[in-house]
């Protein structure tokens, strides 16, 4: 069996969740998630995310409880996983993202007031908060902390492919060729996207794979372009005559 856990609406603390519930406003709070986790009783969890984010501390508590769960946790990013919702997404043992979904990360922000000392303390607090957020991204992606902080400072938006390329997600939903290609080799394995592109071009030009073969040394006819040149001609749209000059 699998327990579904929705992360929808604003991510808020438990006290604020009561306000949201009273007015029927969608929200996610640590208690709501924890109750579902407890009910799962070790079964696999499927966490569906479509949220603009919210309270960092609440997101941290949800992330921690999902990350510490003994069963498998699969995260599906259905729409937008922004701000603190992206932190929750990093708790997945497997993170899937819809081809139409996005992830957005940025530095934490707050509202404060007071004298210079108060503002200085707020700056220190925000720096610590940003570093704690980086921990979740670093653990998932393996990226360097400085690189992640630069992305956060720019308020980076990632498409599904960007998220997979950078390690924030593992797989794009519904697209077979985007499924991670597991290899065990010392050489570089050609990605499936490149293979599919070449086969498509071959079909468009009516060229079969068998036509791309090395030239015989005993062939006395007009010099034929090399195998490499034939392939480059297909990829870059050149005909045989042009390629042979």
C-alpha atoms as an extended CHARMM CRD file, in Angstrom:
* protein
*
       245  EXT
         1         1  UNK       CA              0.0000000000        0.0000000000        0.0000000000  PROA      1               0.0000000000
         2         2  UNK       CA              0.9860000000        3.6200000000       -0.4200000000  PROA      2               0.0000000000
         3         3  UNK       CA              0.0080000000        6.6430000000        1.6460000000  PROA      3               0.0000000000
         4         4  UNK       CA             -0.7050000000        9.8410000000       -0.3200000000  PROA      4               0.0000000000
         5         5  UNK       CA              0.4840000000       13.0820000000        1.2840000000  PROA      5               0.0000000000
         6         6  UNK       CA             -0.6330000000       16.3060000000       -0.4290000000  PROA      6               0.0000000000
         7         7  UNK       CA              1.5350000000       19.4130000000       -0.0830000000  PROA      7               0.0000000000
         8         8  UNK       CA             -0.8700000000       22.0080000000       -1.4320000000  PROA      8               0.0000000000
         9         9  UNK       CA             -1.4770000000       25.6810000000       -0.7230000000  PROA      9               0.0000000000
        10        10  UNK       CA              0.6630000000       27.6820000000        1.6950000000  PROA      10              0.0000000000
        11        11  UNK       CA              3.0380000000       25.8690000000        4.0410000000  PROA      11              0.0000000000
        12        12  UNK       CA              2.2410000000       27.2540000000        7.4980000000  PROA      12              0.0000000000
        13        13  UNK       CA              2.8160000000       26.5030000000       11.1710000000  PROA      13              0.0000000000
        14        14  UNK       CA              0.1490000000       24.6170000000       13.1120000000  PROA      14              0.0000000000
        15        15  UNK       CA             -1.3020000000       27.7420000000       14.7600000000  PROA      15              0.0000000000
        16        16  UNK       CA             -1.7460000000       29.4960000000       11.4090000000  PROA      16              0.0000000000
        17        17  UNK       CA             -3.2650000000       26.3340000000        9.9060000000  PROA      17              0.0000000000
        18        18  UNK       CA             -6.2860000000       26.7550000000       12.1990000000  PROA      18              0.0000000000
        19        19  UNK       CA             -6.9240000000       30.1800000000       10.6390000000  PROA      19              0.0000000000
        20        20  UNK       CA             -6.5900000000       28.7790000000        7.1230000000  PROA      20              0.0000000000
        21        21  UNK       CA             -8.9300000000       25.8880000000        7.9150000000  PROA      21              0.0000000000
        22        22  UNK       CA            -11.5310000000       28.2250000000        9.4120000000  PROA      22              0.0000000000
        23        23  UNK       CA            -11.7710000000       30.1640000000        6.1460000000  PROA      23              0.0000000000
        24        24  UNK       CA            -11.3680000000       27.0910000000        3.9360000000  PROA      24              0.0000000000
        25        25  UNK       CA             -8.0380000000       28.2290000000        2.5140000000  PROA      25              0.0000000000
        26        26  UNK       CA             -5.7970000000       25.3560000000        1.3080000000  PROA      26              0.0000000000
        27        27  UNK       CA             -2.6780000000       24.9310000000        3.4500000000  PROA      27              0.0000000000
        28        28  UNK       CA             -0.1670000000       22.3650000000        4.6530000000  PROA      28              0.0000000000
        29        29  UNK       CA              1.1430000000       22.2290000000        8.2040000000  PROA      29              0.0000000000
        30        30  UNK       CA              3.5540000000       19.9310000000       10.0480000000  PROA      30              0.0000000000
        31        31  UNK       CA              0.7510000000       18.3450000000       12.1070000000  PROA      31              0.0000000000
        32        32  UNK       CA             -1.2990000000       17.4850000000        9.0120000000  PROA      32              0.0000000000
        33        33  UNK       CA              1.6890000000       15.8060000000        7.3870000000  PROA      33              0.0000000000
        34        34  UNK       CA              2.8240000000       14.0720000000       10.5760000000  PROA      34              0.0000000000
        35        35  UNK       CA             -0.6490000000       12.5800000000       11.1340000000  PROA      35              0.0000000000
        36        36  UNK       CA             -0.5350000000       11.0430000000        7.6610000000  PROA      36              0.0000000000
        37        37  UNK       CA              3.0100000000        9.7730000000        8.2160000000  PROA      37              0.0000000000
        38        38  UNK       CA              1.9470000000        8.1010000000       11.4570000000  PROA      38              0.0000000000
        39        39  UNK       CA             -1.0270000000        6.5110000000        9.7080000000  PROA      39              0.0000000000
        40        40  UNK       CA              1.2210000000        5.0600000000        6.9980000000  PROA      40              0.0000000000
        41        41  UNK       CA              2.7390000000        2.6600000000        9.5290000000  PROA      41              0.0000000000
        42        42  UNK       CA              5.8410000000        1.9710000000        7.4490000000  PROA      42              0.0000000000
        43        43  UNK       CA              4.1210000000        1.8190000000        4.0460000000  PROA      43              0.0000000000
        44        44  UNK       CA              5.5530000000        3.7710000000        1.1400000000  PROA      44              0.0000000000
        45        45  UNK       CA              4.7190000000        7.4780000000        0.9780000000  PROA      45              0.0000000000
        46        46  UNK       CA              3.8280000000        9.4100000000       -2.1700000000  PROA      46              0.0000000000
        47        47  UNK       CA              4.1300000000       13.1590000000       -1.6330000000  PROA      47              0.0000000000
        48        48  UNK       CA              2.3250000000       15.2940000000       -4.2370000000  PROA      48              0.0000000000
        49        49  UNK       CA              3.5220000000       18.9140000000       -4.3100000000  PROA      49              0.0000000000
        50        50  UNK       CA              1.9000000000       21.9860000000       -5.8290000000  PROA      50              0.0000000000
        51        51  UNK       CA              2.7190000000       24.8900000000       -3.5410000000  PROA      51              0.0000000000
        52        52  UNK       CA              4.1680000000       28.3860000000       -3.6250000000  PROA      52              0.0000000000
        53        53  UNK       CA              5.8970000000       27.7090000000       -0.3120000000  PROA      53              0.0000000000
        54        54  UNK       CA              5.5370000000       29.5240000000        2.9660000000  PROA      54              0.0000000000
        55        55  UNK       CA              7.0230000000       29.2990000000        6.4560000000  PROA      55              0.0000000000
        56        56  UNK       CA             10.6210000000       28.0200000000        6.4300000000  PROA      56              0.0000000000
        57        57  UNK       CA             10.4550000000       26.5070000000        9.9240000000  PROA      57              0.0000000000
        58        58  UNK       CA              7.2620000000       24.6120000000        9.1020000000  PROA      58              0.0000000000
        59        59  UNK       CA              8.8150000000       23.3480000000        5.8570000000  PROA      59              0.0000000000
        60        60  UNK       CA             11.9220000000       22.2910000000        7.7670000000  PROA      60              0.0000000000
        61        61  UNK       CA              9.8260000000       20.2440000000       10.1860000000  PROA      61              0.0000000000
        62        62  UNK       CA              7.9660000000       18.5520000000        7.3330000000  PROA      62              0.0000000000
        63        63  UNK       CA             11.2410000000       17.8840000000        5.4910000000  PROA      63              0.0000000000
        64        64  UNK       CA             12.8090000000       16.3710000000        8.6130000000  PROA      64              0.0000000000
        65        65  UNK       CA              9.8800000000       14.0460000000        9.3010000000  PROA      65              0.0000000000
        66        66  UNK       CA              9.7280000000       12.8570000000        5.6870000000  PROA      66              0.0000000000
        67        67  UNK       CA             13.4960000000       12.4460000000        5.4950000000  PROA      67              0.0000000000
        68        68  UNK       CA             13.5370000000       10.4120000000        8.6830000000  PROA      68              0.0000000000
        69        69  UNK       CA             10.7130000000        8.1140000000        7.6170000000  PROA      69              0.0000000000
        70        70  UNK       CA             11.7770000000        4.4690000000        7.4450000000  PROA      70              0.0000000000
        71        71  UNK       CA              9.7210000000        3.5880000000        4.3570000000  PROA      71              0.0000000000
        72        72  UNK       CA             10.2670000000        4.8070000000        0.8070000000  PROA      72              0.0000000000
        73        73  UNK       CA              9.3100000000        8.4240000000        0.1040000000  PROA      73              0.0000000000
        74        74  UNK       CA              8.4570000000        9.3460000000       -3.4940000000  PROA      74              0.0000000000
        75        75  UNK       CA              7.9060000000       13.0120000000       -4.2930000000  PROA      75              0.0000000000
        76        76  UNK       CA              5.8610000000       14.0730000000       -7.3190000000  PROA      76              0.0000000000
        77        77  UNK       CA              6.1000000000       17.7560000000       -8.2380000000  PROA      77              0.0000000000
        78        78  UNK       CA              2.8020000000       18.3350000000       -9.9960000000  PROA      78              0.0000000000
        79        79  UNK       CA              2.8450000000       22.0980000000      -10.4920000000  PROA      79              0.0000000000
        80        80  UNK       CA              5.0840000000       24.6030000000       -8.7660000000  PROA      80              0.0000000000
        81        81  UNK       CA              7.4210000000       23.6970000000       -5.9070000000  PROA      81              0.0000000000
        82        82  UNK       CA              8.5740000000       27.1620000000       -4.9260000000  PROA      82              0.0000000000
        83        83  UNK       CA             10.4540000000       28.5470000000       -1.9830000000  PROA      83              0.0000000000
        84        84  UNK       CA              9.9620000000       26.3780000000        1.1120000000  PROA      84              0.0000000000
        85        85  UNK       CA              7.9430000000       23.8460000000       -0.9190000000  PROA      85              0.0000000000
        86        86  UNK       CA             11.1630000000       23.0800000000       -2.7980000000  PROA      86              0.0000000000
        87        87  UNK       CA             12.7800000000       22.2720000000        0.5590000000  PROA      87              0.0000000000
        88        88  UNK       CA             10.0700000000       19.6910000000        1.2680000000  PROA      88              0.0000000000
        89        89  UNK       CA             10.6170000000       18.2010000000       -2.2000000000  PROA      89              0.0000000000
        90        90  UNK       CA             14.2450000000       17.4360000000       -1.3490000000  PROA      90              0.0000000000
        91        91  UNK       CA             13.0860000000       14.8830000000        1.2540000000  PROA      91              0.0000000000
        92        92  UNK       CA             12.1580000000       12.3430000000       -1.4250000000  PROA      92              0.0000000000
        93        93  UNK       CA             14.1610000000        9.1790000000       -1.9590000000  PROA      93              0.0000000000
        94        94  UNK       CA             12.9480000000        9.6690000000       -5.5180000000  PROA      94              0.0000000000
        95        95  UNK       CA             11.8410000000       13.0570000000       -6.8450000000  PROA      95              0.0000000000
        96        96  UNK       CA              9.6880000000       13.0630000000       -9.9680000000  PROA      96              0.0000000000
        97        97  UNK       CA              8.5940000000       16.2280000000      -11.7550000000  PROA      97              0.0000000000
        98        98  UNK       CA              5.8410000000       16.7870000000      -14.2910000000  PROA      98              0.0000000000
        99        99  UNK       CA              7.1140000000       18.0260000000      -17.6800000000  PROA      99              0.0000000000
       100       100  UNK       CA              5.0160000000       21.1570000000      -17.1430000000  PROA      100             0.0000000000
       101       101  UNK       CA              6.0980000000       21.7690000000      -13.5400000000  PROA      101             0.0000000000
       102       102  UNK       CA              8.7690000000       24.0810000000      -12.1280000000  PROA      102             0.0000000000
       103       103  UNK       CA             11.0110000000       24.4170000000       -9.0980000000  PROA      103             0.0000000000
       104       104  UNK       CA             11.9400000000       27.8440000000       -7.7520000000  PROA      104             0.0000000000
       105       105  UNK       CA             14.5820000000       28.5130000000       -5.1090000000  PROA      105             0.0000000000
       106       106  UNK       CA             15.5420000000       31.8060000000       -3.5090000000  PROA      106             0.0000000000
       107       107  UNK       CA             17.0680000000       33.2940000000       -0.3950000000  PROA      107             0.0000000000
       108       108  UNK       CA             14.8170000000       33.5840000000        2.6350000000  PROA      108             0.0000000000
       109       109  UNK       CA             13.1530000000       36.8950000000        3.3680000000  PROA      109             0.0000000000
       110       110  UNK       CA             11.4640000000       38.4530000000        6.3710000000  PROA      110             0.0000000000
       111       111  UNK       CA              9.9380000000       41.6650000000        7.6980000000  PROA      111             0.0000000000
       112       112  UNK       CA             11.6610000000       43.2970000000       10.6480000000  PROA      112             0.0000000000
       113       113  UNK       CA             11.9030000000       46.6210000000       12.4110000000  PROA      113             0.0000000000
       114       114  UNK       CA             13.9660000000       48.2360000000       15.1300000000  PROA      114             0.0000000000
       115       115  UNK       CA             17.2770000000       49.9690000000       15.5990000000  PROA      115             0.0000000000
       116       116  UNK       CA             20.5890000000       49.2020000000       13.9100000000  PROA      116             0.0000000000
       117       117  UNK       CA             21.3820000000       46.4160000000       16.3820000000  PROA      117             0.0000000000
       118       118  UNK       CA             18.0160000000       44.7690000000       15.7320000000  PROA      118             0.0000000000
       119       119  UNK       CA             18.5400000000       44.9420000000       11.9840000000  PROA      119             0.0000000000
       120       120  UNK       CA             22.0670000000       43.5280000000       12.3240000000  PROA      120             0.0000000000
       121       121  UNK       CA             20.6830000000       40.5630000000       14.2720000000  PROA      121             0.0000000000
       122       122  UNK       CA             18.0640000000       40.0460000000       11.5960000000  PROA      122             0.0000000000
       123       123  UNK       CA             20.7810000000       39.8960000000        8.9360000000  PROA      123             0.0000000000
       124       124  UNK       CA             22.6730000000       37.2650000000       10.9370000000  PROA      124             0.0000000000
       125       125  UNK       CA             19.4820000000       35.2740000000       11.3780000000  PROA      125             0.0000000000
       126       126  UNK       CA             18.7350000000       35.3780000000        7.6550000000  PROA      126             0.0000000000
       127       127  UNK       CA             22.2570000000       34.2420000000        6.7900000000  PROA      127             0.0000000000
       128       128  UNK       CA             21.8760000000       31.2580000000        9.1140000000  PROA      128             0.0000000000
       129       129  UNK       CA             18.4700000000       30.5000000000        7.5950000000  PROA      129             0.0000000000
       130       130  UNK       CA             19.9060000000       30.5340000000        4.0720000000  PROA      130             0.0000000000
       131       131  UNK       CA             22.7030000000       28.1890000000        5.1120000000  PROA      131             0.0000000000
       132       132  UNK       CA             20.1820000000       25.7610000000        6.6180000000  PROA      132             0.0000000000
       133       133  UNK       CA             18.1910000000       25.7890000000        3.3780000000  PROA      133             0.0000000000
       134       134  UNK       CA             21.3580000000       25.0870000000        1.3780000000  PROA      134             0.0000000000
       135       135  UNK       CA             21.8600000000       21.9380000000        3.4670000000  PROA      135             0.0000000000
       136       136  UNK       CA             18.7450000000       20.3510000000        1.9750000000  PROA      136             0.0000000000
       137       137  UNK       CA             19.6570000000       21.2900000000       -1.6070000000  PROA      137             0.0000000000
       138       138  UNK       CA             23.2740000000       20.1980000000       -1.1880000000  PROA      138             0.0000000000
       139       139  UNK       CA             22.3050000000       16.8110000000        0.2380000000  PROA      139             0.0000000000
       140       140  UNK       CA             20.0100000000       16.1450000000       -2.7160000000  PROA      140             0.0000000000
       141       141  UNK       CA             22.0190000000       17.5810000000       -5.6060000000  PROA      141             0.0000000000
       142       142  UNK       CA             25.6570000000       17.2550000000       -4.5210000000  PROA      142             0.0000000000
       143       143  UNK       CA             26.2730000000       20.7800000000       -5.8310000000  PROA      143             0.0000000000
       144       144  UNK       CA             28.7540000000       23.1370000000       -4.2090000000  PROA      144             0.0000000000
       145       145  UNK       CA             27.2790000000       25.3590000000       -1.5210000000  PROA      145             0.0000000000
       146       146  UNK       CA             28.4900000000       28.5760000000       -3.1530000000  PROA      146             0.0000000000
       147       147  UNK       CA             26.8470000000       27.6070000000       -6.4370000000  PROA      147             0.0000000000
       148       148  UNK       CA             23.5570000000       26.8940000000       -4.6790000000  PROA      148             0.0000000000
       149       149  UNK       CA             23.7110000000       30.2130000000       -2.8360000000  PROA      149             0.0000000000
       150       150  UNK       CA             24.2420000000       32.0150000000       -6.1420000000  PROA      150             0.0000000000
       151       151  UNK       CA             21.1620000000       30.2980000000       -7.5630000000  PROA      151             0.0000000000
       152       152  UNK       CA             19.1750000000       31.2990000000       -4.4900000000  PROA      152             0.0000000000
       153       153  UNK       CA             20.3820000000       34.8920000000       -4.7050000000  PROA      153             0.0000000000
       154       154  UNK       CA             19.1270000000       35.0720000000       -8.3040000000  PROA      154             0.0000000000
       155       155  UNK       CA             15.7290000000       33.5220000000       -7.4200000000  PROA      155             0.0000000000
       156       156  UNK       CA             16.2910000000       30.6940000000       -9.8990000000  PROA      156             0.0000000000
       157       157  UNK       CA             13.3520000000       29.1120000000      -11.7390000000  PROA      157             0.0000000000
       158       158  UNK       CA             13.9570000000       25.6190000000      -13.1080000000  PROA      158             0.0000000000
       159       159  UNK       CA             12.0020000000       23.7800000000      -15.7530000000  PROA      159             0.0000000000
       160       160  UNK       CA             11.5830000000       20.0370000000      -15.4250000000  PROA      160             0.0000000000
       161       161  UNK       CA             14.6940000000       19.3650000000      -17.5070000000  PROA      161             0.0000000000
       162       162  UNK       CA             16.7140000000       21.9910000000      -15.6360000000  PROA      162             0.0000000000
       163       163  UNK       CA             15.7190000000       20.4170000000      -12.3270000000  PROA      163             0.0000000000
       164       164  UNK       CA             16.8270000000       16.9650000000      -13.4890000000  PROA      164             0.0000000000
       165       165  UNK       CA             20.0640000000       18.2700000000      -14.9970000000  PROA      165             0.0000000000
       166       166  UNK       CA             20.9990000000       20.0350000000      -11.7640000000  PROA      166             0.0000000000
       167       167  UNK       CA             19.9740000000       17.1310000000       -9.5190000000  PROA      167             0.0000000000
       168       168  UNK       CA             16.9390000000       18.7330000000       -7.8540000000  PROA      168             0.0000000000
       169       169  UNK       CA             14.7840000000       16.0240000000       -9.4250000000  PROA      169             0.0000000000
       170       170  UNK       CA             15.5060000000       12.4870000000      -10.5650000000  PROA      170             0.0000000000
       171       171  UNK       CA             13.0050000000       11.9000000000      -13.3420000000  PROA      171             0.0000000000
       172       172  UNK       CA             10.4990000000       13.6930000000      -15.5510000000  PROA      172             0.0000000000
       173       173  UNK       CA              7.0770000000       12.0760000000      -15.3590000000  PROA      173             0.0000000000
       174       174  UNK       CA              5.4550000000       10.5300000000      -18.4530000000  PROA      174             0.0000000000
       175       175  UNK       CA              8.5420000000       10.9420000000      -20.6990000000  PROA      175             0.0000000000
       176       176  UNK       CA             10.3520000000        7.6590000000      -21.2300000000  PROA      176             0.0000000000
       177       177  UNK       CA             13.4810000000        9.1050000000      -22.8560000000  PROA      177             0.0000000000
       178       178  UNK       CA             14.0670000000       11.2950000000      -19.8320000000  PROA      178             0.0000000000
       179       179  UNK       CA             14.2660000000        8.3140000000      -17.5180000000  PROA      179             0.0000000000
       180       180  UNK       CA             17.7420000000        8.2690000000      -15.9420000000  PROA      180             0.0000000000
       181       181  UNK       CA             20.0190000000        5.9620000000      -17.9260000000  PROA      181             0.0000000000
       182       182  UNK       CA             21.8410000000        3.6250000000      -15.5520000000  PROA      182             0.0000000000
       183       183  UNK       CA             25.2790000000        2.6780000000      -16.8690000000  PROA      183             0.0000000000
       184       184  UNK       CA             28.4170000000        0.9920000000      -15.6280000000  PROA      184             0.0000000000
       185       185  UNK       CA             31.2430000000        1.9940000000      -17.9290000000  PROA      185             0.0000000000
       186       186  UNK       CA             34.5410000000        3.8420000000      -17.9730000000  PROA      186             0.0000000000
       187       187  UNK       CA             33.6550000000        5.6210000000      -21.2250000000  PROA      187             0.0000000000
       188       188  UNK       CA             30.9780000000        8.2050000000      -21.9260000000  PROA      188             0.0000000000
       189       189  UNK       CA             27.6340000000        6.6790000000      -22.8830000000  PROA      189             0.0000000000
       190       190  UNK       CA             25.6940000000        8.5400000000      -25.5670000000  PROA      190             0.0000000000
       191       191  UNK       CA             22.4420000000        9.8860000000      -24.0580000000  PROA      191             0.0000000000
       192       192  UNK       CA             19.1410000000        8.5430000000      -25.3810000000  PROA      192             0.0000000000
       193       193  UNK       CA             18.1070000000       12.0070000000      -26.5450000000  PROA      193             0.0000000000
       194       194  UNK       CA             21.0610000000       12.1390000000      -28.9690000000  PROA      194             0.0000000000
       195       195  UNK       CA             20.2830000000        8.6620000000      -30.3000000000  PROA      195             0.0000000000
       196       196  UNK       CA             16.6250000000        9.5440000000      -30.8450000000  PROA      196             0.0000000000
       197       197  UNK       CA             17.5950000000       12.7860000000      -32.6090000000  PROA      197             0.0000000000
       198       198  UNK       CA             19.8680000000       10.9980000000      -35.0850000000  PROA      198             0.0000000000
       199       199  UNK       CA             17.3050000000        8.2680000000      -35.8190000000  PROA      199             0.0000000000
       200       200  UNK       CA             14.6620000000       10.9230000000      -36.4480000000  PROA      200             0.0000000000
       201       201  UNK       CA             16.9440000000       12.7660000000      -38.8760000000  PROA      201             0.0000000000
       202       202  UNK       CA             17.7520000000        9.5100000000      -40.6660000000  PROA      202             0.0000000000
       203       203  UNK       CA             14.0730000000        8.7570000000      -41.1230000000  PROA      203             0.0000000000
       204       204  UNK       CA             13.3660000000       12.2710000000      -42.3850000000  PROA      204             0.0000000000
       205       205  UNK       CA             16.1140000000       11.9620000000      -45.0270000000  PROA      205             0.0000000000
       206       206  UNK       CA             15.1790000000        8.3920000000      -45.9470000000  PROA      206             0.0000000000
       207       207  UNK       CA             18.6230000000        7.0970000000      -45.0240000000  PROA      207             0.0000000000
       208       208  UNK       CA             18.9160000000        3.6560000000      -43.4870000000  PROA      208             0.0000000000
       209       209  UNK       CA             21.4520000000        2.7060000000      -40.8520000000  PROA      209             0.0000000000
       210       210  UNK       CA             22.9650000000        0.1930000000      -43.2740000000  PROA      210             0.0000000000
       211       211  UNK       CA             23.7770000000        2.9980000000      -45.7160000000  PROA      211             0.0000000000
       212       212  UNK       CA             26.2220000000        4.4310000000      -43.2210000000  PROA      212             0.0000000000
       213       213  UNK       CA             29.0770000000        1.9880000000      -43.6820000000  PROA      213             0.0000000000
       214       214  UNK       CA             32.8300000000        2.3940000000      -44.1890000000  PROA      214             0.0000000000
       215       215  UNK       CA             34.0620000000        2.7530000000      -47.7810000000  PROA      215             0.0000000000
       216       216  UNK       CA             35.8670000000       -0.2370000000      -49.2820000000  PROA      216             0.0000000000
       217       217  UNK       CA             39.5170000000        0.3610000000      -50.1810000000  PROA      217             0.0000000000
       218       218  UNK       CA             38.9870000000       -1.4900000000      -53.5190000000  PROA      218             0.0000000000
       219       219  UNK       CA             36.1980000000        0.8510000000      -54.6140000000  PROA      219             0.0000000000
       220       220  UNK       CA             37.3790000000        2.5830000000      -57.8420000000  PROA      220             0.0000000000
       221       221  UNK       CA             34.3580000000        4.8100000000      -58.1170000000  PROA      221             0.0000000000
       222       222  UNK       CA             34.2170000000        8.4900000000      -57.1990000000  PROA      222             0.0000000000
       223       223  UNK       CA             35.6360000000        8.9640000000      -53.6790000000  PROA      223             0.0000000000
       224       224  UNK       CA             32.8760000000        8.5310000000      -51.1500000000  PROA      224             0.0000000000
       225       225  UNK       CA             32.7350000000       10.7320000000      -48.0350000000  PROA      225             0.0000000000
       226       226  UNK       CA             33.9930000000        9.1000000000      -44.8840000000  PROA      226             0.0000000000
       227       227  UNK       CA             31.5840000000        7.5450000000      -42.4160000000  PROA      227             0.0000000000
       228       228  UNK       CA             32.1600000000       10.4830000000      -40.0740000000  PROA      228             0.0000000000
       229       229  UNK       CA             31.4460000000       13.0120000000      -42.8410000000  PROA      229             0.0000000000
       230       230  UNK       CA             28.2810000000       11.1650000000      -43.8670000000  PROA      230             0.0000000000
       231       231  UNK       CA             26.9850000000       11.3450000000      -40.3090000000  PROA      231             0.0000000000
       232       232  UNK       CA             27.8990000000       15.0150000000      -39.9590000000  PROA      232             0.0000000000
       233       233  UNK       CA             26.1210000000       15.7380000000      -43.2380000000  PROA      233             0.0000000000
       234       234  UNK       CA             22.9460000000       14.2070000000      -41.8700000000  PROA      234             0.0000000000
       235       235  UNK       CA             23.1610000000       16.0920000000      -38.5880000000  PROA      235             0.0000000000
       236       236  UNK       CA             23.8970000000       19.4750000000      -40.1670000000  PROA      236             0.0000000000
       237       237  UNK       CA             21.6830000000       19.1650000000      -43.2330000000  PROA      237             0.0000000000
       238       238  UNK       CA             24.3860000000       18.9620000000      -45.9370000000  PROA      238             0.0000000000
       239       239  UNK       CA             23.9660000000       16.7840000000      -49.0600000000  PROA      239             0.0000000000
       240       240  UNK       CA             26.5490000000       14.2730000000      -50.2870000000  PROA      240             0.0000000000
       241       241  UNK       CA             27.9490000000       16.5480000000      -53.0140000000  PROA      241             0.0000000000
       242       242  UNK       CA             28.5860000000       19.3670000000      -50.6400000000  PROA      242             0.0000000000
       243       243  UNK       CA             30.1360000000       17.0620000000      -48.0960000000  PROA      243             0.0000000000
       244       244  UNK       CA             32.5210000000       15.5970000000      -50.6710000000  PROA      244             0.0000000000
       245       245  UNK       CA             33.9940000000       18.9450000000      -51.7620000000  PROA      245             0.0000000000
